[in-house]
mmCIF file of C-alpha atoms in Angstrom:
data_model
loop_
_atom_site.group_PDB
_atom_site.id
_atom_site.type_symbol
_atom_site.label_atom_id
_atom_site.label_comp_id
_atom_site.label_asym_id
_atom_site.label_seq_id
_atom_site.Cartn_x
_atom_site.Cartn_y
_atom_site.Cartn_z
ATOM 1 C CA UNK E 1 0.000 0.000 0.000
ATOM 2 C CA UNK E 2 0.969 3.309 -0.824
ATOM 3 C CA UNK E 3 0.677 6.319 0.999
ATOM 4 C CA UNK E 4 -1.794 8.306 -1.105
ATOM 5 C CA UNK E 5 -4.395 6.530 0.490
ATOM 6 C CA UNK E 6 -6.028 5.859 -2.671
ATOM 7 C CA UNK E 7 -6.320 2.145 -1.315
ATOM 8 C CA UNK E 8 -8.658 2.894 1.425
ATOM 9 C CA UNK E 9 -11.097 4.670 -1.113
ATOM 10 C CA UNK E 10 -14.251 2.158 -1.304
ATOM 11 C CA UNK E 11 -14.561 0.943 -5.082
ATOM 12 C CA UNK E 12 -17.963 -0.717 -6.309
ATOM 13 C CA UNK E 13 -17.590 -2.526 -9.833
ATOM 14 C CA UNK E 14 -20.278 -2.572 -12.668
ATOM 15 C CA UNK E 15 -19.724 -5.312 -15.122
ATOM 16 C CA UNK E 16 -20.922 -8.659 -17.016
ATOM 17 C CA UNK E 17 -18.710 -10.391 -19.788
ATOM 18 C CA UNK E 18 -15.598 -12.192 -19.034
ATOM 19 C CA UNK E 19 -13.572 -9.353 -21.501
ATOM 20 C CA UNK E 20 -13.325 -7.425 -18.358
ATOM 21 C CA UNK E 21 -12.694 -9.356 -15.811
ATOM 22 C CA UNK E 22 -9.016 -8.555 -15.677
ATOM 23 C CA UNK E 23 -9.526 -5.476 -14.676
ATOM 24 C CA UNK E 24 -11.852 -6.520 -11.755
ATOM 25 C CA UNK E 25 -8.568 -9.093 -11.094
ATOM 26 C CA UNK E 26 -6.395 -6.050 -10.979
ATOM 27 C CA UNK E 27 -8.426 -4.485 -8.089
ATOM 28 C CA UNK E 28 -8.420 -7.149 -6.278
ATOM 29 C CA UNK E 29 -4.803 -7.488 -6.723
ATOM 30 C CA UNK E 30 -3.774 -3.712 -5.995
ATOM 31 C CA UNK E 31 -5.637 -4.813 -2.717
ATOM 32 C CA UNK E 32 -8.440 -1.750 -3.583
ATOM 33 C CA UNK E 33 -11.921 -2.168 -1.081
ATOM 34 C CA UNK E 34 -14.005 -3.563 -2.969
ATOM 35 C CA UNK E 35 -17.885 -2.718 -1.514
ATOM 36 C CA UNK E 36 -19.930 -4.644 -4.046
ATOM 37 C CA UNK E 37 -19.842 -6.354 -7.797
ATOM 38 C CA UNK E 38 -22.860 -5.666 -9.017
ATOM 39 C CA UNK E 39 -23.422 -7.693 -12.588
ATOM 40 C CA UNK E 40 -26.400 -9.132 -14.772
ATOM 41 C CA UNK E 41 -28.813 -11.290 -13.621
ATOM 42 C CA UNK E 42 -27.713 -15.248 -14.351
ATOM 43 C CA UNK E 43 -29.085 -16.173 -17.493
ATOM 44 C CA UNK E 44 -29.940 -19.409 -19.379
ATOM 45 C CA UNK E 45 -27.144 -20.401 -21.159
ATOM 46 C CA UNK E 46 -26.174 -23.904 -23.297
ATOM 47 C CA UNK E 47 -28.218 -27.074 -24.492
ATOM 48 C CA UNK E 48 -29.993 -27.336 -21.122
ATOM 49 C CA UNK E 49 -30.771 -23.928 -20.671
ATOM 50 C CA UNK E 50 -29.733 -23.939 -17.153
ATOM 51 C CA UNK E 51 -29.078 -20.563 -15.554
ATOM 52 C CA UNK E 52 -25.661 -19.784 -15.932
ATOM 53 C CA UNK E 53 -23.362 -16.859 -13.941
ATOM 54 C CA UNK E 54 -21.688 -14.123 -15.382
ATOM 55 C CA UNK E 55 -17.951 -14.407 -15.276
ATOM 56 C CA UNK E 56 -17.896 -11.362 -13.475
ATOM 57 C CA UNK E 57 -20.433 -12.892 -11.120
ATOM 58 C CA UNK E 58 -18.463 -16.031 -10.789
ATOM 59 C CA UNK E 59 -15.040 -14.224 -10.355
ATOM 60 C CA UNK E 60 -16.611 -12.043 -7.778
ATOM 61 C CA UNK E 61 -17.609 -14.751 -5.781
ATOM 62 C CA UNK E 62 -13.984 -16.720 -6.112
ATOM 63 C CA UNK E 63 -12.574 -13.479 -4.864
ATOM 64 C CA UNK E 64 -15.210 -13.466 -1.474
ATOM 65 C CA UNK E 65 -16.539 -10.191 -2.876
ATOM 66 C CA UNK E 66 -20.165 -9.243 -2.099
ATOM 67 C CA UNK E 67 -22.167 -9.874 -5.775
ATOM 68 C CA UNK E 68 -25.760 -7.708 -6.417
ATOM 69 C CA UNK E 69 -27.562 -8.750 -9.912
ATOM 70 C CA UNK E 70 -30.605 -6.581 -9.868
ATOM 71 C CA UNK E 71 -33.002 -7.339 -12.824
ATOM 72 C CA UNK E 72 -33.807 -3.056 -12.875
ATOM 73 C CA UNK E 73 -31.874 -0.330 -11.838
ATOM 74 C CA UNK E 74 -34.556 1.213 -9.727
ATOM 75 C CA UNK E 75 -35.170 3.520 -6.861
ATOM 76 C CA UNK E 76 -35.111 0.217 -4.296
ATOM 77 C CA UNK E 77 -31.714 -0.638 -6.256
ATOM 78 C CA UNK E 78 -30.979 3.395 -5.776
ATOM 79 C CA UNK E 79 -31.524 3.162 -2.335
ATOM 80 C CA UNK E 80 -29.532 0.226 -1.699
ATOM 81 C CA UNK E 81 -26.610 1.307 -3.423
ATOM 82 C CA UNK E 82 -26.586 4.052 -0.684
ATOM 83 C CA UNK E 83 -25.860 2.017 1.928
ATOM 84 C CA UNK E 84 -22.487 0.756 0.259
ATOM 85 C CA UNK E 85 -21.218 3.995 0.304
ATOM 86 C CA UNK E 86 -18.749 4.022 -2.618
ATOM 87 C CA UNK E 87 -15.910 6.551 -3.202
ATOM 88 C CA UNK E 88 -15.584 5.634 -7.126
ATOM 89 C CA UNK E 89 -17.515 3.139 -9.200
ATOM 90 C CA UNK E 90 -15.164 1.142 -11.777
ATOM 91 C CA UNK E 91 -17.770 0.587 -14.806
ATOM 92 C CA UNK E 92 -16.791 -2.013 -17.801
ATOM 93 C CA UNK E 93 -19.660 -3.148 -20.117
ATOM 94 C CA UNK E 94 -22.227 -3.848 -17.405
ATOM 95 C CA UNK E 95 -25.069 -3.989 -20.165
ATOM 96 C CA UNK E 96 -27.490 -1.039 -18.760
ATOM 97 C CA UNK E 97 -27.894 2.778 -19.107
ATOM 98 C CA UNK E 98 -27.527 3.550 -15.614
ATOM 99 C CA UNK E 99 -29.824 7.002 -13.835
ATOM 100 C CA UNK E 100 -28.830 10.070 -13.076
ATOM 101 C CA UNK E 101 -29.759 9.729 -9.502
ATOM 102 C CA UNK E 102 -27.378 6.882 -9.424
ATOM 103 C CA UNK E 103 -24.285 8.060 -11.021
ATOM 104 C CA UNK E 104 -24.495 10.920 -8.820
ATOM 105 C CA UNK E 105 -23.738 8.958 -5.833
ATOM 106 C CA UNK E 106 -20.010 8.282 -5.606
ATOM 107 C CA UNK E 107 -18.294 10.950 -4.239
ATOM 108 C CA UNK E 108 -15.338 10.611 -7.308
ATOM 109 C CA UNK E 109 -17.950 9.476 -9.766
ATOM 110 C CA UNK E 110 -18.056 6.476 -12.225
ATOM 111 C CA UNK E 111 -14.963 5.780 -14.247
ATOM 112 C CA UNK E 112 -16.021 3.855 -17.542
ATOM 113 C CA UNK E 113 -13.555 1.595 -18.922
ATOM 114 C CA UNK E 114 -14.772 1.011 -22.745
ATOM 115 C CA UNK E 115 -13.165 -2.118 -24.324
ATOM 116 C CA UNK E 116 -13.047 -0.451 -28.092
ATOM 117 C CA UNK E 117 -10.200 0.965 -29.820
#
């Protein structure tokens, strides 16, 4: 840990497909406090359609990390997301467009990590 303190800020991370799941790895790794994952819902997936994770869901839970799939982001979801109290959300292709009222919440805001070139 470094003395900035930027390790003590309290990160919550938004995202689905297993393209970003290194950079959920790397915050676990830099040792960041992580308050949440929150992720798609499992979906059916394969022959059987049996309800399948998202890696982000399933690396989440490897790493011990609390995981929240809410089918809506609504004002009970809003309300929630309070209670984690997150310094900075780390965004990378959850798969919604998030509210106002919700990206407002972070004290440092959302940082959205886009794949493209």
């Amino acid at each position: 840990m470094s003395d900035t303190g930027i390790e003590e800020t309290t990160i919550v991370f938004f995202g689905t497909p297993k393209y970003v799941q290194p950079v959920l790895q790397g915050l676990v790794d830099a040792g960041y406090s992580i308050a949440g994952v929150v992720t798609q819902p499992d979906r059916p997936s394969g022959r059987g359609n049996k309800s399948t994770p998202s890696p982000i869901k399933q690396l989440a839970l490897d790493c011990d990390l609390s995981v929240y799939t809410p089918e809506k982001i609504n004002a009970d979801f809003v309300t929630f997301f309070k209670t984690l109290n997150p310094d900075l959300v780390v965004l990378a292709a959850y798969g919604l467009i998030l509210p106002q009222e919700l990206l407002a919440i972070p004290r440092f805001g959302f940082l959205n990590i886009h794949p493209s070139l």
